[in-house]
Structures are given as structure tokens and as C-alpha cells.
Amino acid sequence: MQLYNRSITDSDRFWSEQAKSLLHWSRPFERVCQGNFADGDVAWFTGGTLNAAYNCVDRHLPHRAHQTALIYEGDELGEGYSLTYHQLHARVCRVANALLSMGVRRGDVVTLYMPTSPDLACAMLACARIGATHSVVFAGFSAGALRDRLAASGSRMLLTCDVGKRGGKTLELKKIVDEAVGGTDLVHHVGVFRRDPDAAQQRSEGWEESRDVDMNELLPRMRPYCAYVSMEAEDPLFILYTSGSTGKPKGLVHTTGGYLLQAAMTTKNTFDLKDGDVFGCVADVGWITGHTYCIYGPLLLGATSVLFESTPRYPHHGRYWDLIDRHRITQFYTSPTAIRTLMKFGTDKIKEYKLDSLRVLGSVGEPINPEAWTWYFKNVGHSRCTVVDTWWQTETGGHMMAPMPGMTPLKPGSCTLPVYGVQPALLDPLTGEEIEGDDVEGLLVVKRPWPGMARTIHGDHHRYMDVYFNSYRGYYATGDGARRDENGYYWITGRVDDVVNVAGHRIGTAEVESSLASHDGVSEAAVVGFPDPSKGQGLCCYVTLNMGTPSTPEFIAELKAQVRRDIGPFATPDVIVITPDLPKTRSGKIMRRILRKLAEGEPSALGDTSTLADPSVVERLVATQFWVK
Ligand code: PRX
């Protein structure tokens, strides 16, 4: 508590000490923090230079060259390999040299469309080494979504794998890439890592000699050393796209100094990371959790990090427990959705495993209900591990609220208290005034800059200001609602904007709407979230059809397929309701509040419907009782 208070009252000194103790600076910084939210010009550690790959790899070589840096577990049980820090260093350097040989230079954006694997880790660190900005696109995104992100980031270089494997299924990543970039002049080169060494002969299909580069052939020819570039603290380290409440994905830009510090400090404090720990974050590296807690955080601290490519239920629902025992994982980090899914199987399977290496259990991505928290604590942690519910966002770079093991008393379902340097507040949505005191609820905002915050939206600083800073001047608006209880503990209540959190995947309803509306048969679409016992939320899509379009089950299946194609399988609608009309105000605005209540199965709680242009639209929807099906 004392240190937390100091991190707020004497913030420059606090952060300066943290930055010096956790990171290696090639040139010391001159100022700690400057700028503010209202002007959108926050900068940390200016004057300082550093390199992310040096900090994650090179500086550990004198003591940890032969310690395992990455343990990779592929899709099949036990399939995979490990890399020591020494081996990681050589691989990162080879990939960096390969990128240089293909013309990538400092400041260029390199898109990585790859499954969770050491190849992806090396590609990220290789970009960082030469001062290129990586933009990882989750390998579950469709060709269209990949193309949009490539174009938006201005990336001329793409790295991918021939295939990805998840849950026994093969994802044809190279084919998706061909579909995304074929016939366009978006990229100059596509570097392809081959998973299957025998696949060299098969590469003819879709292979373009002038564009495609076989990384398995190129890398052995590259030198295993590549000089690193000292980057300014505020130089971008990566772009990561996330969904917002309007259709276009936002490319959040994270910088080198501040992001790395947030990653290192929170990994250390929230997970009580110690020498010799084996850190098991089972998120996909394609999302922010994987960036910060599979790659940057653990490697900055010289830990051993597990990269897991499969799913919790493949080949059986004991997969996580097997992973923990086999690799002697000390910190395990997963999502409430995964816990709830595994809870359904009872405890017979989990009892076959020891799970005695574990010390800290993390949860991230969505609110964890107290039942799931307690199940996790008792059955995975054997009532002796700390459960850390970590609240944060792609925008924040690292944890914002989370307990500290052994220090923060826990409450199942609460992300407890802010981490060092973070000062949250709750606002009244109508007045924008801060709500003081405890036992209150409001919009969750942050009052002061923190090092890991995204500095802009790539190519659209106006949007960055509008989304995060302009509605409540002087605050960062998180888009979440929260309650502060009688002890000052925070409980996240969920998004307050048009973003739905499906199984920890953040999906902008506008993106799904525009995919549906682009179908010839569809006139209009409105998408809302509804509670789902295992995924947290599901997607309910209301669709009006053009004249002559049949509302058959086949057509509904076609619409679902369209969304899968446009965005990716994780955004597949759960329910599609065909309706002759959407409930609108007299000025033509869709009343989503009503659609949300109906999707929740609460037709008696629609609230004020007097502003509806045509109340019969709602009456007809209510009469169908679609939510019962
Ligand atoms: O609504 C919050 C929810 O996930 C959103 C951020 O999503 P994304 O940027 O994809 O990052 C996910 C991983 C950090 C937040 O606005 N969220 C995340 N963690 C929690 C959470 N909701 C409740 N409790 C959490 N621990």
C-alpha cells in the first residue's frame, strides 16, 4: 500500500526507479513523463534509447544462455520443443537478418499472420531488433480481415506459416494469405515458415516466386548474429488491431520504453515471478495477452515462458492439467470462458493430475463469476494458490487492476485494486462528474497517464482522441462499467459501448453488422450481446431482408458463413433473428437497448418505449419469443 501511494504521489521518482531496475537503457532517459490526456501527447522516458530484443534476450545471455526461454507445446499432446536463451538469440538474429535481406528497415511495419509458436515469437523480436514495428494479426482472422489490416497499417512485408493447427484441425494460413494479397500490390514479400518439412514440394500451389520466400530455406543461410538498433523510448514497438464500437478496427500503437516497463513490472508483481519459474500463459499470441504475458513480460524478466498452440479440450479436457504437470508450470494464466468450459466436466479428470508446481493462477479477458473463481481456486489451485483476476485492455498494454499475491486480500469475482501507478475513478455517465466514496457504480476511467498506454491509433490520432479522451476531458475512458464496493475493491460489470466480449474475444457489433448488411439479401442488421453461461456473451443478430429473400434455415446458415468469412470463426453469430423491421426512434436511430433486453429474454423489462416510431415492431418481435428457442 505504501509503495502504491508513493507511485501516485511521487510518480516520476517511482517510475524512474522501476524503469532503471527493470530495463536496460542504451542511453539514459532525461524525463520520466510528459504530456497529458487532454492534449493526447503523453510521452514517457524521452531522451532514453533501448532495444526490446536486447532487453528480452541478449542481456540474459551472460547468466541464462542455457536456461530454457520458450517451451513450445503444439496441437498434439506433448508435441513441441524448447529453446534456450542462446538458441532464441540465434533464431531471432537469423530472422532479423532475413527481414533485412528482404528490404525491411527501421520504422517499417511488418505484419505477422502466424499461430502461437516460437517462429512467431522470433519474428516479433526480430522486428524489434531492427527497429521495425510488428503488427500481429490473429491467425483466426479471415482473408478479408487480414487484407484490411495490411492495408491500414501500410505494411509491405508479411510473415506467415504454411499451416496452423488447433484442436486437430488444420488452418491453411498460406492459402488465406494468398486470398488476402493475391491480385493486389499490398505486399512486396511474403515469408513463409514451413511447419511440415516435407511440404517443400507442395509449395508450388499458389506460390509466387517473385513474392514468396521460403523461410526454412532462407534462415540457415543467415548469420546468427544481427546488431540491434537503439530505439527512442517513444518509437513504436508494435501495432495491434482491436475492435471498437464503429466498424473500422483500431490499430493501437504501443511504444518501446513505456510498454516494456508495464509488461515487466506487472508480470513480476501480479504473478510474483521468481527465478526459475515456468510461466504458462495459454492465450494466443495474436492478442494483447499473448504479446505481453507470453512474450515480452516473461522474457524481459528472464523467465521460461510456455507457448501453447492448442485448445483446453484437445485431445481431451485434461489438456491444461497435463500441460501444467509436464512442464512444471508455476504461474498459469487463462480466461474465465476456458474455466467455465472445463468446470462442466466435473473434477474426475483433474484429479488425475498433481498440479503441485502451481503458485499463482491468473484470469483475464472478461469478468470471472465467483463460481468459476472458486472452482479454479479449489480444484486447480488446491486452495493454496493465489487467484489473480487481472483487468486490463489492448489499449493499456498491461495489467491495470489486479491483486498482488500474498499482499492483497482476495474476493472471488473482483479484480481487487489498481496496480502501481494506476489511478482509476468512476464517473457518472450523465454529468461526467467523479463518483466519490465506496459502494458505488459508474463508468470506469483512469485519471493519470501510465507508461504502457497506447499512444495513438495508427494513422488516426483524431479517432484516438474521440474514443478515449474527448467525451470526459482529462480522463481516459475505458469503455467498461465498474462497481467499487464497500472496501474500495473494483468489480467490472462489462462494456458500456457497442463492443461484445464473446469468449474473451472483443467484437465490435458494427463490424458484424456491416458484414451481414453486405449480403445481397440483407437490408439492415443490428447486433447485440446477450449473456451466455459459458462464453460470457453471445452474439444476437437482428436482420431485415430485401424483398424476395427467403428466410430459410439455409439462408441463415449462409449469413453465419458470411460473417465467418468476413471476420473469422470466432465472430460467428449465435442467433440470427429475421424480422420485418428494426425498432427505431422517430429520428431513425435503432433502439439497441430494446434489442438487448429481448436477446436477454426479458421482454417485460424493455423500459421506456414511448420514443419508438412504430411500437408494433417490438410487439411482433416479442410475439415470436425467439429467445426461448
Ligand atoms: O471489458 C473488459 C474485458 O475485456 C476488455 C478488453 O479486451 P481486450 O482489449 O481484447 O483485452 C483482453 C485482455 C486484456 C475490457 O475492456 N476484460 C478484460 N479483462 C477483464 C475484463 N473484464 C472483466 N474482468 C477482467 N479481468
Coordinates of N, CA, C and O in Angstrom, one line a residue, residues 43-153:
A43 N 4.0 11.2 -23.2 CA 5.3 10.5 -23.6 C 6.1 10.1 -22.4 O 6.0 10.8 -21.3
W44 N 6.7 9.0 -22.4 CA 7.5 8.5 -21.2 C 8.9 8.3 -21.6 O 9.2 7.8 -22.7
F45 N 9.8 8.6 -20.7 CA 11.2 8.3 -20.8 C 11.9 8.9 -22.0 O 12.7 8.3 -22.6
T46 N 11.5 10.1 -22.3 CA 12.1 10.8 -23.5 C 13.6 11.0 -23.3 O 14.1 11.2 -22.2
G47 N 14.3 10.9 -24.4 CA 15.8 11.1 -24.3 C 16.4 9.7 -24.2 O 17.6 9.5 -24.5
G48 N 15.7 8.7 -23.7 CA 16.2 7.4 -23.5 C 16.1 6.6 -24.7 O 15.2 6.7 -25.5
T49 N 17.1 5.7 -24.9 CA 17.0 4.7 -26.0 C 17.2 3.3 -25.5 O 17.9 3.1 -24.4
L50 N 16.6 2.4 -26.1 CA 16.7 0.9 -25.7 C 16.3 0.1 -26.9 O 15.7 0.5 -27.8
N51 N 16.5 -1.2 -26.7 CA 16.0 -2.2 -27.7 C 15.3 -3.3 -27.0 O 15.8 -3.9 -26.1
A52 N 14.1 -3.6 -27.6 CA 13.3 -4.6 -26.9 C 13.9 -6.0 -27.0 O 13.9 -6.7 -26.0
A53 N 14.5 -6.4 -28.1 CA 15.0 -7.7 -28.3 C 16.3 -7.8 -27.4 O 16.5 -8.9 -26.8
Y54 N 17.1 -6.8 -27.3 CA 18.2 -6.8 -26.4 C 17.7 -7.1 -25.0 O 18.3 -7.9 -24.2
N55 N 16.7 -6.3 -24.6 CA 16.2 -6.5 -23.2 C 15.6 -7.8 -22.9 O 15.6 -8.4 -21.8
C56 N 14.9 -8.4 -24.0 CA 14.3 -9.7 -23.8 C 15.3 -10.9 -23.9 O 15.0 -12.0 -23.4
V57 N 16.3 -10.7 -24.6 CA 17.2 -11.9 -24.9 C 18.7 -11.6 -24.6 O 19.2 -12.2 -23.6
D58 N 19.3 -10.7 -25.3 CA 20.8 -10.5 -25.1 C 21.2 -10.3 -23.7 O 22.2 -10.9 -23.3
R59 N 20.5 -9.5 -23.0 CA 21.1 -9.2 -21.7 C 21.0 -10.3 -20.7 O 21.6 -10.3 -19.6
H60 N 20.3 -11.4 -21.0 CA 20.2 -12.6 -20.2 C 21.3 -13.6 -20.5 O 21.6 -14.5 -19.8
L61 N 22.0 -13.4 -21.6 CA 23.0 -14.4 -22.1 C 24.1 -14.7 -21.1 O 24.5 -15.8 -20.9
P62 N 24.6 -13.6 -20.4 CA 25.7 -13.9 -19.5 C 25.4 -14.9 -18.4 O 26.2 -15.7 -18.0
H63 N 24.1 -14.9 -18.0 CA 23.7 -15.8 -16.9 C 22.8 -16.9 -17.3 O 22.7 -17.9 -16.6
R64 N 22.1 -16.7 -18.4 CA 21.0 -17.7 -18.7 C 21.1 -18.3 -20.0 O 20.1 -18.8 -20.6
A65 N 22.3 -18.3 -20.7 CA 22.4 -18.8 -22.0 C 21.8 -20.2 -22.2 O 21.1 -20.5 -23.2
H66 N 21.9 -21.0 -21.2 CA 21.5 -22.4 -21.3 C 20.2 -22.7 -20.6 O 19.7 -23.8 -20.5
Q67 N 19.6 -21.6 -20.1 CA 18.3 -21.8 -19.5 C 17.2 -21.8 -20.6 O 17.3 -21.1 -21.6
T68 N 16.1 -22.5 -20.4 CA 15.1 -22.5 -21.4 C 14.3 -21.2 -21.4 O 13.9 -20.7 -20.3
A69 N 14.2 -20.6 -22.5 CA 13.5 -19.3 -22.7 C 12.0 -19.6 -23.1 O 11.1 -19.1 -22.5
L70 N 11.8 -20.5 -24.1 CA 10.5 -20.8 -24.6 C 10.3 -22.3 -24.6 O 11.1 -23.1 -25.0
I71 N 9.1 -22.7 -24.1 CA 8.7 -24.1 -24.2 C 7.5 -24.1 -25.1 O 6.5 -23.4 -24.8
Y72 N 7.6 -24.7 -26.3 CA 6.5 -24.7 -27.2 C 5.8 -26.0 -27.1 O 6.4 -27.1 -27.2
E73 N 4.5 -26.0 -26.9 CA 3.6 -27.2 -27.0 C 2.6 -27.0 -28.1 O 1.8 -26.1 -28.1
G74 N 2.8 -27.8 -29.1 CA 1.9 -27.7 -30.3 C 0.5 -28.3 -30.1 O 0.1 -28.5 -28.9
D75 N -0.1 -28.6 -31.2 CA -1.5 -29.0 -31.1 C -1.7 -30.4 -30.5 O -2.6 -30.7 -29.7
E76 N -0.7 -31.3 -30.9 CA -0.8 -32.7 -30.3 C -0.2 -32.8 -29.0 O 0.8 -32.1 -28.7
L77 N -0.8 -33.6 -28.1 CA -0.3 -33.8 -26.8 C 1.2 -34.0 -26.8 O 1.7 -35.0 -27.4
G78 N 2.0 -33.2 -26.1 CA 3.4 -33.5 -26.0 C 4.3 -33.1 -27.2 O 5.5 -33.2 -27.1
E79 N 3.6 -32.7 -28.3 CA 4.4 -32.3 -29.5 C 5.0 -30.9 -29.2 O 4.3 -30.0 -28.7
G80 N 6.2 -30.7 -29.6 CA 6.8 -29.4 -29.5 C 8.3 -29.5 -29.2 O 8.9 -30.5 -29.3
Y81 N 8.9 -28.4 -28.8 CA 10.3 -28.3 -28.4 C 10.5 -27.1 -27.6 O 9.7 -26.2 -27.4
S82 N 11.8 -27.0 -27.1 CA 12.1 -25.8 -26.3 C 13.3 -25.1 -26.9 O 14.1 -25.7 -27.7
L83 N 13.5 -23.8 -26.5 CA 14.6 -23.0 -27.0 C 15.3 -22.4 -25.8 O 14.6 -21.8 -24.9
T84 N 16.6 -22.5 -25.7 CA 17.3 -21.8 -24.6 C 17.4 -20.4 -25.0 O 17.2 -20.0 -26.2
Y85 N 17.8 -19.5 -24.1 CA 18.1 -18.1 -24.4 C 19.1 -18.0 -25.5 O 19.0 -17.2 -26.4
H86 N 20.1 -18.9 -25.5 CA 21.2 -18.9 -26.5 C 20.6 -19.2 -27.9 O 20.8 -18.5 -28.9
Q87 N 19.7 -20.2 -27.9 CA 19.1 -20.6 -29.2 C 18.1 -19.5 -29.7 O 18.0 -19.3 -30.9
L88 N 17.4 -19.0 -28.7 CA 16.4 -17.9 -29.1 C 17.2 -16.7 -29.7 O 16.8 -16.2 -30.7
H89 N 18.3 -16.4 -29.1 CA 19.1 -15.3 -29.6 C 19.5 -15.5 -31.1 O 19.3 -14.7 -32.0
A90 N 20.0 -16.7 -31.3 CA 20.5 -17.0 -32.7 C 19.3 -17.0 -33.7 O 19.4 -16.5 -34.8
R91 N 18.1 -17.5 -33.3 CA 17.0 -17.6 -34.2 C 16.4 -16.2 -34.4 O 16.0 -15.9 -35.6
V92 N 16.4 -15.4 -33.4 CA 15.9 -14.0 -33.6 C 16.8 -13.3 -34.5 O 16.4 -12.6 -35.5
C93 N 18.1 -13.5 -34.4 CA 19.1 -12.8 -35.2 C 18.9 -13.2 -36.7 O 19.0 -12.4 -37.6
R94 N 18.8 -14.5 -36.9 CA 18.6 -15.0 -38.2 C 17.4 -14.4 -38.9 O 17.4 -14.0 -40.1
V95 N 16.3 -14.4 -38.2 CA 15.0 -13.8 -38.7 C 15.2 -12.3 -39.0 O 14.8 -11.8 -40.0
A96 N 15.9 -11.7 -38.1 CA 16.2 -10.2 -38.3 C 17.0 -10.0 -39.6 O 16.7 -9.2 -40.4
N97 N 18.0 -10.8 -39.8 CA 18.8 -10.7 -41.0 C 18.0 -11.0 -42.2 O 18.2 -10.4 -43.3
A98 N 17.1 -12.0 -42.1 CA 16.3 -12.4 -43.2 C 15.4 -11.2 -43.6 O 15.2 -10.8 -44.7
L99 N 14.8 -10.5 -42.6 CA 14.0 -9.3 -42.8 C 14.8 -8.2 -43.5 O 14.3 -7.6 -44.5
L100 N 16.0 -8.0 -43.0 CA 16.9 -7.0 -43.6 C 17.1 -7.4 -45.1 O 17.1 -6.5 -46.0
S101 N 17.4 -8.7 -45.3 CA 17.7 -9.1 -46.7 C 16.5 -8.9 -47.6 O 16.7 -8.8 -48.8
M102 N 15.3 -8.8 -47.0 CA 14.2 -8.6 -47.9 C 13.8 -7.1 -47.9 O 12.7 -6.8 -48.4
G103 N 14.6 -6.3 -47.4 CA 14.4 -4.9 -47.6 C 13.7 -4.2 -46.4 O 13.4 -3.0 -46.5
V104 N 13.4 -4.9 -45.3 CA 12.8 -4.2 -44.2 C 13.7 -3.3 -43.5 O 14.9 -3.7 -43.2
R105 N 13.3 -2.1 -43.2 CA 14.1 -1.1 -42.5 C 13.4 -0.6 -41.3 O 12.2 -0.7 -41.1
R106 N 14.2 0.1 -40.4 CA 13.7 0.7 -39.2 C 12.5 1.5 -39.6 O 12.5 2.3 -40.5
G107 N 11.4 1.4 -38.8 CA 10.2 2.2 -39.0 C 9.2 1.5 -39.9 O 8.0 1.9 -39.9
D108 N 9.6 0.5 -40.6 CA 8.6 -0.2 -41.5 C 7.7 -1.1 -40.6 O 8.1 -1.6 -39.6
V109 N 6.5 -1.3 -41.1 CA 5.5 -2.2 -40.4 C 5.6 -3.6 -41.1 O 5.5 -3.7 -42.3
V110 N 5.8 -4.6 -40.2 CA 5.8 -6.0 -40.7 C 4.6 -6.7 -40.1 O 4.4 -6.7 -38.9
T111 N 3.7 -7.3 -41.0 CA 2.6 -8.0 -40.5 C 2.9 -9.4 -40.3 O 3.6 -10.1 -41.1
L112 N 2.5 -10.0 -39.1 CA 2.7 -11.4 -38.8 C 1.4 -12.1 -38.6 O 0.6 -11.8 -37.8
Y113 N 1.2 -13.0 -39.5 CA -0.1 -13.8 -39.5 C 0.3 -15.2 -39.3 O 0.5 -16.0 -40.2
M114 N 0.5 -15.5 -38.0 CA 1.1 -16.8 -37.6 C 0.4 -17.3 -36.4 O 0.0 -16.6 -35.5
P115 N 0.4 -18.7 -36.2 CA -0.1 -19.2 -35.0 C 0.9 -19.0 -33.8 O 2.1 -18.7 -34.1
T116 N 0.4 -19.2 -32.6 CA 1.3 -19.2 -31.5 C 2.4 -20.2 -31.6 O 2.1 -21.4 -31.7
S117 N 3.6 -19.7 -31.6 CA 4.8 -20.7 -31.9 C 6.1 -19.9 -31.6 O 6.1 -18.6 -31.7
P118 N 7.2 -20.6 -31.4 CA 8.5 -19.8 -31.3 C 8.8 -19.0 -32.6 O 9.4 -18.0 -32.5
D119 N 8.3 -19.5 -33.8 CA 8.5 -18.8 -35.0 C 7.9 -17.4 -34.9 O 8.5 -16.4 -35.3
L120 N 6.7 -17.3 -34.3 CA 6.0 -16.0 -34.1 C 6.8 -15.2 -33.1 O 7.1 -14.0 -33.4
A121 N 7.2 -15.8 -32.0 CA 8.0 -15.1 -31.0 C 9.3 -14.5 -31.6 O 9.6 -13.3 -31.4
C122 N 10.0 -15.3 -32.4 CA 11.2 -14.9 -33.0 C 10.9 -13.8 -34.0 O 11.7 -12.8 -34.2
A123 N 9.8 -13.9 -34.8 CA 9.5 -12.8 -35.8 C 9.2 -11.5 -35.0 O 9.7 -10.4 -35.5
M124 N 8.5 -11.5 -33.9 CA 8.2 -10.3 -33.2 C 9.5 -9.7 -32.7 O 9.8 -8.5 -32.9
L125 N 10.4 -10.5 -32.1 CA 11.6 -10.0 -31.5 C 12.6 -9.5 -32.6 O 13.4 -8.6 -32.5
A126 N 12.5 -10.2 -33.8 CA 13.4 -9.8 -34.9 C 13.0 -8.5 -35.4 O 13.9 -7.6 -35.7
C127 N 11.7 -8.2 -35.5 CA 11.2 -6.9 -35.9 C 11.8 -5.8 -34.9 O 12.4 -4.8 -35.3
A128 N 11.6 -6.1 -33.6 CA 12.0 -5.2 -32.6 C 13.5 -5.0 -32.7 O 14.0 -3.8 -32.5
R129 N 14.3 -6.0 -33.0 CA 15.7 -5.9 -33.1 C 16.2 -4.9 -34.1 O 17.2 -4.1 -33.9
I130 N 15.5 -4.9 -35.3 CA 16.0 -4.0 -36.3 C 15.1 -2.7 -36.4 O 15.3 -1.9 -37.3
G131 N 14.3 -2.5 -35.4 CA 13.5 -1.2 -35.3 C 12.3 -1.2 -36.2 O 11.7 -0.1 -36.4
A132 N 11.9 -2.4 -36.7 CA 10.6 -2.4 -37.5 C 9.4 -2.6 -36.5 O 9.7 -3.1 -35.4
T133 N 8.3 -2.2 -36.9 CA 7.1 -2.3 -36.0 C 6.3 -3.5 -36.4 O 5.9 -3.7 -37.5
H134 N 6.1 -4.4 -35.4 CA 5.3 -5.6 -35.8 C 3.8 -5.3 -35.6 O 3.4 -4.6 -34.8
S135 N 3.0 -6.0 -36.5 CA 1.6 -5.9 -36.4 C 1.1 -7.3 -36.6 O 1.0 -7.9 -37.7
V136 N 0.8 -7.9 -35.4 CA 0.4 -9.3 -35.4 C -1.1 -9.4 -35.7 O -1.9 -8.7 -35.0
V137 N -1.5 -10.1 -36.7 CA -2.9 -10.3 -37.0 C -3.3 -11.7 -36.5 O -2.7 -12.7 -37.1
F138 N -4.1 -11.9 -35.6 CA -4.6 -13.1 -35.0 C -4.9 -14.1 -36.2 O -5.6 -13.8 -37.1
A139 N -4.3 -15.3 -36.1 CA -4.4 -16.3 -37.2 C -5.8 -16.9 -37.3 O -5.9 -17.8 -38.1
G140 N -6.7 -16.4 -36.6 CA -8.1 -16.9 -36.8 C -8.9 -15.9 -37.6 O -10.1 -16.1 -37.9
F141 N -8.3 -14.8 -38.0 CA -9.0 -13.8 -38.9 C -9.0 -14.3 -40.3 O -8.1 -15.0 -40.8
S142 N -10.1 -13.9 -41.0 CA -10.3 -14.3 -42.4 C -9.4 -13.5 -43.3 O -8.7 -12.5 -42.9
A143 N -9.4 -13.9 -44.6 CA -8.6 -13.2 -45.6 C -9.0 -11.7 -45.7 O -8.1 -10.9 -45.8
G144 N -10.3 -11.5 -45.7 CA -10.7 -10.1 -45.8 C -10.2 -9.2 -44.6 O -9.7 -8.1 -44.8
A145 N -10.3 -9.8 -43.4 CA -9.9 -9.0 -42.2 C -8.4 -8.8 -42.3 O -7.9 -7.7 -41.9
L146 N -7.6 -9.8 -42.8 CA -6.2 -9.7 -42.9 C -5.8 -8.6 -43.9 O -5.0 -7.7 -43.7
R147 N -6.5 -8.6 -45.0 CA -6.3 -7.6 -46.1 C -6.5 -6.2 -45.5 O -5.7 -5.3 -45.7
D148 N -7.6 -6.0 -44.8 CA -8.0 -4.7 -44.3 C -6.8 -4.2 -43.3 O -6.5 -3.0 -43.4
R149 N -6.3 -5.1 -42.5 CA -5.3 -4.7 -41.5 C -4.0 -4.4 -42.2 O -3.2 -3.6 -41.8
L150 N -3.7 -5.2 -43.3 CA -2.5 -5.0 -44.0 C -2.5 -3.6 -44.7 O -1.6 -2.8 -44.6
A151 N -3.6 -3.3 -45.3 CA -3.8 -2.0 -46.0 C -3.7 -0.9 -45.0 O -3.0 0.1 -45.2
A152 N -4.4 -1.0 -43.9 CA -4.5 0.1 -42.9 C -3.1 0.4 -42.3 O -2.8 1.5 -42.0
S153 N -2.3 -0.7 -42.1 CA -1.0 -0.5 -41.5 C 0.1 -0.1 -42.5 O 1.2 0.3 -42.1

